[in-house]
mmCIF file of C-alpha atoms in Angstrom:
data_model
loop_
_atom_site.group_PDB
_atom_site.id
_atom_site.type_symbol
_atom_site.label_atom_id
_atom_site.label_comp_id
_atom_site.label_asym_id
_atom_site.label_seq_id
_atom_site.Cartn_x
_atom_site.Cartn_y
_atom_site.Cartn_z
ATOM 1 C CA MET A 1 131.561 110.086 92.211
ATOM 2 C CA ALA A 2 134.369 109.961 89.628
ATOM 3 C CA ARG A 3 133.599 107.785 86.635
ATOM 4 C CA SER A 4 136.065 106.229 84.232
ATOM 5 C CA ALA A 5 135.932 107.130 80.547
ATOM 6 C CA LEU A 6 134.419 103.718 79.771
ATOM 7 C CA LEU A 7 131.706 104.090 82.382
ATOM 8 C CA ASN A 8 130.863 107.540 81.031
ATOM 9 C CA VAL A 9 130.456 106.045 77.558
ATOM 10 C CA MET A 10 128.093 103.403 78.932
ATOM 11 C CA VAL A 11 126.043 105.868 80.985
ATOM 12 C CA GLN A 12 125.637 108.286 78.077
ATOM 13 C CA ALA A 13 124.605 105.471 75.728
ATOM 14 C CA ALA A 14 122.082 104.128 78.260
ATOM 15 C CA PHE A 15 120.505 107.549 78.813
ATOM 16 C CA LYS A 16 120.232 108.188 75.076
ATOM 17 C CA ALA A 17 118.471 104.847 74.545
ATOM 18 C CA GLY A 18 116.444 105.487 77.690
ATOM 19 C CA LYS A 19 114.975 108.690 76.267
ATOM 20 C CA SER A 20 113.654 106.701 73.320
ATOM 21 C CA LEU A 21 112.123 104.059 75.597
ATOM 22 C CA SER A 22 110.581 106.704 77.864
ATOM 23 C CA ARG A 23 108.826 108.382 74.931
ATOM 24 C CA ASP A 24 107.440 105.060 73.745
ATOM 25 C CA PHE A 25 106.449 104.026 77.268
ATOM 26 C CA GLY A 26 104.267 107.114 77.471
ATOM 27 C CA GLU A 27 102.174 105.762 74.590
ATOM 28 C CA VAL A 28 101.728 102.208 75.849
ATOM 29 C CA GLN A 29 98.666 102.846 77.991
ATOM 30 C CA ASN A 30 96.833 104.405 75.036
ATOM 31 C CA LEU A 31 97.476 101.214 73.069
ATOM 32 C CA GLN A 32 96.080 99.066 75.883
ATOM 33 C CA VAL A 33 92.699 100.743 75.465
ATOM 34 C CA SER A 34 92.501 100.068 71.740
ATOM 35 C CA MET A 35 93.916 96.506 71.817
ATOM 36 C CA LYS A 36 95.678 97.372 68.558
ATOM 37 C CA GLY A 37 98.988 95.557 68.539
ATOM 38 C CA PRO A 38 100.585 96.651 71.837
ATOM 39 C CA GLY A 39 102.989 93.696 71.667
ATOM 40 C CA ASP A 40 104.230 94.765 68.242
ATOM 41 C CA TYR A 41 104.620 98.311 69.519
ATOM 42 C CA VAL A 42 106.795 97.146 72.428
ATOM 43 C CA SER A 43 108.952 95.102 70.063
ATOM 44 C CA GLN A 44 109.448 98.146 67.875
ATOM 45 C CA ALA A 45 110.302 100.293 70.899
ATOM 46 C CA ASP A 46 112.861 97.701 72.009
ATOM 47 C CA ARG A 47 114.479 97.511 68.563
ATOM 48 C CA LYS A 48 114.652 101.286 68.260
ATOM 49 C CA ALA A 49 116.340 101.675 71.643
ATOM 50 C CA GLU A 50 118.693 98.778 70.906
ATOM 51 C CA LYS A 51 119.785 100.442 67.668
ATOM 52 C CA ILE A 52 120.594 103.653 69.524
ATOM 53 C CA LEU A 53 122.469 101.865 72.294
ATOM 54 C CA ARG A 54 124.454 99.692 69.935
ATOM 55 C CA GLU A 55 125.434 102.579 67.690
ATOM 56 C CA GLU A 56 126.608 104.647 70.649
ATOM 57 C CA LEU A 57 128.690 101.851 72.160
ATOM 58 C CA MET A 58 130.240 100.711 68.886
ATOM 59 C CA LYS A 59 131.000 104.291 67.859
ATOM 60 C CA ALA A 60 132.915 104.840 71.097
ATOM 61 C CA ARG A 61 134.722 101.472 71.033
ATOM 62 C CA PRO A 62 134.510 100.014 67.494
ATOM 63 C CA THR A 63 136.909 97.141 68.197
ATOM 64 C CA TYR A 64 134.828 95.661 71.025
ATOM 65 C CA GLY A 65 132.539 92.671 70.618
ATOM 66 C CA TYR A 66 128.814 92.885 71.202
ATOM 67 C CA LEU A 67 126.165 90.477 72.526
ATOM 68 C CA GLY A 68 122.561 91.680 72.541
ATOM 69 C CA GLU A 69 119.295 90.370 73.951
ATOM 70 C CA ASP A 70 118.190 89.182 70.525
ATOM 71 C CA GLY A 71 121.191 86.840 70.477
ATOM 72 C CA ASP A 72 122.965 88.916 67.851
ATOM 73 C CA GLU A 73 126.701 88.646 68.515
ATOM 74 C CA VAL A 74 129.612 90.516 66.965
ATOM 75 C CA VAL A 75 133.131 89.271 67.661
ATOM 76 C CA GLY A 76 135.414 92.201 68.363
ATOM 77 C CA THR A 77 138.719 92.634 66.606
ATOM 78 C CA ASP A 78 140.575 93.316 69.866
ATOM 79 C CA GLY A 79 139.627 89.848 71.166
ATOM 80 C CA ALA A 80 139.454 90.951 74.804
ATOM 81 C CA HIS A 81 136.341 93.092 75.255
ATOM 82 C CA ARG A 82 132.638 92.489 74.752
ATOM 83 C CA TRP A 83 129.518 94.530 75.478
ATOM 84 C CA ILE A 84 126.638 92.467 76.939
ATOM 85 C CA VAL A 85 123.385 94.415 76.711
ATOM 86 C CA ASP A 86 119.620 94.256 77.109
ATOM 87 C CA THR A 87 117.660 97.346 76.126
ATOM 88 C CA LEU A 88 114.371 96.214 77.650
ATOM 89 C CA ASP A 89 114.706 93.932 80.652
ATOM 90 C CA GLY A 90 111.131 93.756 81.882
ATOM 91 C CA ALA A 91 109.308 93.862 78.553
ATOM 92 C CA ALA A 92 106.094 92.454 80.056
ATOM 93 C CA ASN A 93 106.052 95.301 82.583
ATOM 94 C CA PHE A 94 106.611 97.816 79.785
ATOM 95 C CA LEU A 95 103.762 96.264 77.803
ATOM 96 C CA HIS A 96 101.373 96.620 80.748
ATOM 97 C CA GLY A 97 102.394 100.191 81.607
ATOM 98 C CA ILE A 98 104.281 99.179 84.768
ATOM 99 C CA PRO A 99 107.288 101.515 85.297
ATOM 100 C CA HIS A 100 109.691 98.751 86.284
ATOM 101 C CA PHE A 101 112.026 97.899 83.403
ATOM 102 C CA ALA A 102 115.672 98.523 82.641
ATOM 103 C CA ILE A 103 118.412 99.064 80.133
ATOM 104 C CA THR A 104 121.470 97.047 81.124
ATOM 105 C CA VAL A 105 125.003 97.352 79.800
ATOM 106 C CA ALA A 106 127.943 95.271 80.999
ATOM 107 C CA LEU A 107 131.506 95.290 79.749
ATOM 108 C CA GLU A 108 133.303 91.960 79.764
ATOM 109 C CA ARG A 109 137.094 91.955 79.648
ATOM 110 C CA GLN A 110 138.807 88.613 79.051
ATOM 111 C CA GLY A 111 135.805 86.778 80.436
ATOM 112 C CA GLU A 112 135.283 88.972 83.525
ATOM 113 C CA ILE A 113 132.616 91.659 83.969
ATOM 114 C CA VAL A 114 134.465 94.871 84.833
ATOM 115 C CA THR A 115 131.923 97.681 84.356
ATOM 116 C CA ALA A 116 128.137 97.725 84.609
ATOM 117 C CA VAL A 117 125.183 100.076 84.139
ATOM 118 C CA ILE A 118 121.521 99.430 84.948
ATOM 119 C CA LEU A 119 119.112 102.268 84.169
ATOM 120 C CA ASN A 120 115.387 102.428 84.811
ATOM 121 C CA PRO A 121 114.290 105.179 82.382
ATOM 122 C CA ALA A 122 110.858 105.446 84.033
ATOM 123 C CA THR A 123 112.307 106.456 87.412
ATOM 124 C CA ASP A 124 115.722 107.855 86.383
ATOM 125 C CA GLU A 125 117.425 105.465 88.777
ATOM 126 C CA LEU A 126 120.942 104.827 87.508
ATOM 127 C CA TYR A 127 122.951 101.980 89.011
ATOM 128 C CA THR A 128 126.662 101.820 88.151
ATOM 129 C CA ALA A 129 129.578 99.638 89.172
ATOM 130 C CA GLU A 130 133.234 99.206 88.291
ATOM 131 C CA ARG A 131 135.359 96.313 89.470
ATOM 132 C CA GLY A 132 137.192 97.413 92.586
ATOM 133 C CA GLY A 133 135.418 100.780 92.623
ATOM 134 C CA GLY A 134 132.132 99.991 94.336
ATOM 135 C CA ALA A 135 128.497 100.182 93.263
ATOM 136 C CA PHE A 136 126.340 103.301 93.205
ATOM 137 C CA LEU A 137 122.719 104.389 92.835
ATOM 138 C CA ASN A 138 123.034 107.750 91.121
ATOM 139 C CA ASP A 139 125.814 109.161 93.375
ATOM 140 C CA ARG A 140 125.057 107.170 96.536
ATOM 141 C CA ARG A 141 127.316 104.256 97.383
ATOM 142 C CA LEU A 142 125.515 100.943 97.800
ATOM 143 C CA ARG A 143 125.841 98.163 100.351
ATOM 144 C CA VAL A 144 123.859 94.960 100.534
ATOM 145 C CA ALA A 145 121.534 94.560 103.517
ATOM 146 C CA ALA A 146 123.089 93.209 106.717
ATOM 147 C CA ARG A 147 120.268 90.915 107.837
ATOM 148 C CA ARG A 148 121.450 87.407 108.664
ATOM 149 C CA SER A 149 118.185 85.585 109.248
ATOM 150 C CA LEU A 150 115.795 84.490 106.506
ATOM 151 C CA SER A 151 112.882 85.114 108.863
ATOM 152 C CA ASP A 152 113.676 88.855 108.694
ATOM 153 C CA ALA A 153 114.414 88.889 104.965
ATOM 154 C CA VAL A 154 112.464 89.976 101.897
ATOM 155 C CA ILE A 155 113.589 87.832 98.966
ATOM 156 C CA SER A 156 112.867 88.259 95.271
ATOM 157 C CA SER A 157 112.605 85.706 92.511
ATOM 158 C CA GLY A 158 111.574 85.443 88.879
ATOM 159 C CA THR A 159 108.563 83.420 87.755
ATOM 160 C CA PRO A 160 109.310 81.422 84.586
ATOM 161 C CA PHE A 161 107.689 82.693 81.405
ATOM 162 C CA LEU A 162 104.931 80.569 79.946
ATOM 163 C CA GLY A 163 106.606 77.946 77.770
ATOM 164 C CA ARG A 164 110.058 78.607 79.215
ATOM 165 C CA GLY A 165 111.429 77.101 82.391
ATOM 166 C CA HIS A 166 109.842 74.594 84.756
ATOM 167 C CA HIS A 167 106.818 76.070 86.532
ATOM 168 C CA GLY A 168 106.330 73.021 88.718
ATOM 169 C CA ASN A 169 109.823 73.155 90.190
ATOM 170 C CA HIS A 170 109.538 76.905 90.704
ATOM 171 C CA LEU A 171 106.305 76.490 92.671
ATOM 172 C CA ILE A 172 107.992 73.924 94.920
ATOM 173 C CA GLU A 173 110.965 76.241 95.490
ATOM 174 C CA LEU A 174 108.603 79.123 96.158
ATOM 175 C CA ARG A 175 106.692 77.102 98.739
ATOM 176 C CA HIS A 176 109.920 76.195 100.518
ATOM 177 C CA VAL A 177 111.225 79.763 100.559
ATOM 178 C CA MET A 178 107.910 81.373 101.542
ATOM 179 C CA GLY A 179 107.845 79.193 104.655
ATOM 180 C CA GLU A 180 111.149 80.679 105.834
ATOM 181 C CA VAL A 181 111.158 84.377 104.930
ATOM 182 C CA ALA A 182 109.334 87.604 105.769
ATOM 183 C CA GLY A 183 108.173 87.987 102.179
ATOM 184 C CA VAL A 184 108.791 87.087 98.535
ATOM 185 C CA ARG A 185 108.540 89.516 95.626
ATOM 186 C CA SER A 186 108.551 88.926 91.868
ATOM 187 C CA LEU A 187 108.874 92.197 89.955
ATOM 188 C CA GLY A 188 109.676 90.968 86.454
ATOM 189 C CA SER A 189 113.169 92.310 85.782
ATOM 190 C CA PRO A 190 116.205 90.221 86.813
ATOM 191 C CA SER A 191 118.665 93.084 86.415
ATOM 192 C CA LEU A 192 116.625 95.425 88.613
ATOM 193 C CA ALA A 193 116.135 92.661 91.180
ATOM 194 C CA LEU A 194 119.912 92.307 91.471
ATOM 195 C CA ALA A 195 120.289 96.091 91.614
ATOM 196 C CA TYR A 196 117.776 96.094 94.477
ATOM 197 C CA VAL A 197 119.857 93.464 96.277
ATOM 198 C CA ALA A 198 122.915 95.687 95.844
ATOM 199 C CA ALA A 199 120.929 98.629 97.238
ATOM 200 C CA GLY A 200 119.727 96.641 100.266
ATOM 201 C CA ARG A 201 116.082 96.832 99.180
ATOM 202 C CA PHE A 202 115.914 93.071 98.758
ATOM 203 C CA ASP A 203 117.915 90.809 101.044
ATOM 204 C CA GLY A 204 118.390 88.190 98.344
ATOM 205 C CA HIS A 205 117.334 86.930 94.946
ATOM 206 C CA TRP A 206 117.135 83.564 93.220
ATOM 207 C CA GLU A 207 116.167 82.696 89.669
ATOM 208 C CA ARG A 208 116.664 80.085 86.947
ATOM 209 C CA ASP A 209 116.523 79.996 83.134
ATOM 210 C CA LEU A 210 118.392 83.262 82.634
ATOM 211 C CA MET A 211 120.532 84.543 79.782
ATOM 212 C CA PRO A 212 123.900 86.361 79.994
ATOM 213 C CA TRP A 213 122.303 89.769 79.391
ATOM 214 C CA ASP A 214 119.896 89.160 82.293
ATOM 215 C CA LEU A 215 122.769 88.634 84.707
ATOM 216 C CA ALA A 216 126.005 90.289 83.638
ATOM 217 C CA ALA A 217 125.482 93.826 84.944
ATOM 218 C CA GLY A 218 123.660 92.740 88.101
ATOM 219 C CA ILE A 219 126.360 90.275 89.131
ATOM 220 C CA LEU A 220 129.002 93.007 89.255
ATOM 221 C CA MET A 221 126.565 95.365 90.996
ATOM 222 C CA VAL A 222 125.953 92.913 93.850
ATOM 223 C CA ARG A 223 129.610 91.982 94.238
ATOM 224 C CA GLU A 224 130.738 95.599 94.333
ATOM 225 C CA ALA A 225 128.098 96.289 96.989
ATOM 226 C CA GLY A 226 129.647 93.607 99.197
ATOM 227 C CA GLY A 227 127.312 90.788 98.248
ATOM 228 C CA TRP A 228 127.831 87.158 97.321
ATOM 229 C CA ILE A 229 126.844 85.495 94.057
ATOM 230 C CA ALA A 230 126.570 81.839 93.098
ATOM 231 C CA ASP A 231 124.657 79.703 90.661
ATOM 232 C CA ILE A 232 121.867 77.673 92.233
ATOM 233 C CA ASP A 233 124.062 74.585 92.519
ATOM 234 C CA GLY A 234 126.549 76.607 94.578
ATOM 235 C CA GLY A 235 129.143 77.083 91.851
ATOM 236 C CA ASN A 236 130.746 80.284 90.681
ATOM 237 C CA LYS A 237 129.427 80.317 87.104
ATOM 238 C CA PRO A 238 125.953 81.874 87.123
ATOM 239 C CA ILE A 239 126.228 83.244 83.583
ATOM 240 C CA GLU A 240 127.209 79.866 82.151
ATOM 241 C CA ASP A 241 124.670 78.022 84.294
ATOM 242 C CA GLY A 242 121.839 80.504 83.702
ATOM 243 C CA SER A 243 120.847 80.572 87.365
ATOM 244 C CA ILE A 244 121.659 82.724 90.369
ATOM 245 C CA ILE A 245 121.442 83.115 94.126
ATOM 246 C CA ALA A 246 122.460 86.547 95.429
ATOM 247 C CA GLY A 247 122.594 88.195 98.843
ATOM 248 C CA ASN A 248 124.992 88.778 101.668
ATOM 249 C CA GLU A 249 127.118 85.838 102.780
ATOM 250 C CA TYR A 250 124.556 84.562 105.283
ATOM 251 C CA ILE A 251 121.395 85.003 103.210
ATOM 252 C CA ARG A 252 122.965 83.466 100.103
ATOM 253 C CA LYS A 253 124.020 80.396 102.077
ATOM 254 C CA ALA A 254 120.641 80.047 103.811
ATOM 255 C CA LEU A 255 118.773 80.405 100.511
ATOM 256 C CA HIS A 256 120.967 77.736 98.955
ATOM 257 C CA GLU A 257 120.081 75.330 101.761
ATOM 258 C CA VAL A 258 116.345 75.969 101.432
ATOM 259 C CA LEU A 259 116.400 75.595 97.640
ATOM 260 C CA HIS A 260 118.184 72.246 97.920
ATOM 261 C CA ARG A 261 115.697 70.559 100.175
ATOM 262 C CA PRO A 262 114.502 67.279 98.644
ATOM 263 C CA MET A 263 111.545 67.577 96.312
ATOM 264 C CA PRO A 264 108.419 65.642 97.327
ATOM 265 C CA GLY A 265 108.669 61.999 96.346
ATOM 266 C CA LYS A 266 112.472 62.041 96.048
#
């Protein structure tokens, strides 16, 4: 698979930050035994990896803007490009020693995501996509699953964090979806969930209360794998809306219909 110069920059930066996260991940389980500040340790690991990633990206393209998971934003001098990154998508998994977390890097050009990288440092799975060039897992081209019926589909979703999002509405949506599908999974990393949709591992994904860095790379990954993306209201602005439904054309549409069934008492 031939990669553009920009994609190579992103991949190299992600792997360099990933080495730092992998070393720190190896120590997490020891901290769980002692109960001595594992949350602080994860925060430090995240900040250290973010520093590496940011330095690598800004060194390669110093005129580009930058938006990180901590909300820190730098406006680029070129006015057209912006990195959108999250160095630890799946922090709760990392904290509990679960090897399902990701570094995500997306490049936005004039408001459109054009290049994306999602790396799970614990498994060395590297997902890449470039607009018009397809999506890949390592060097294997990706296609979304072809299933058309929800009854055959495994769907993923994200459970709202305590104190963020509406748990009651999510439970209602979950009840509706579980009655229609073969199974529902919630693995704790929106970017990897969308990468799994692109790879055909999940047939679809829905989630609310998301931030740009949760979505940017995964949106391009799904689209370049032949999938369809919408916000939960059916519009074409998931990043602005902070919600997403993803899948092939048929699953996305069917999920939308299930999620918009009237709530009890309405």
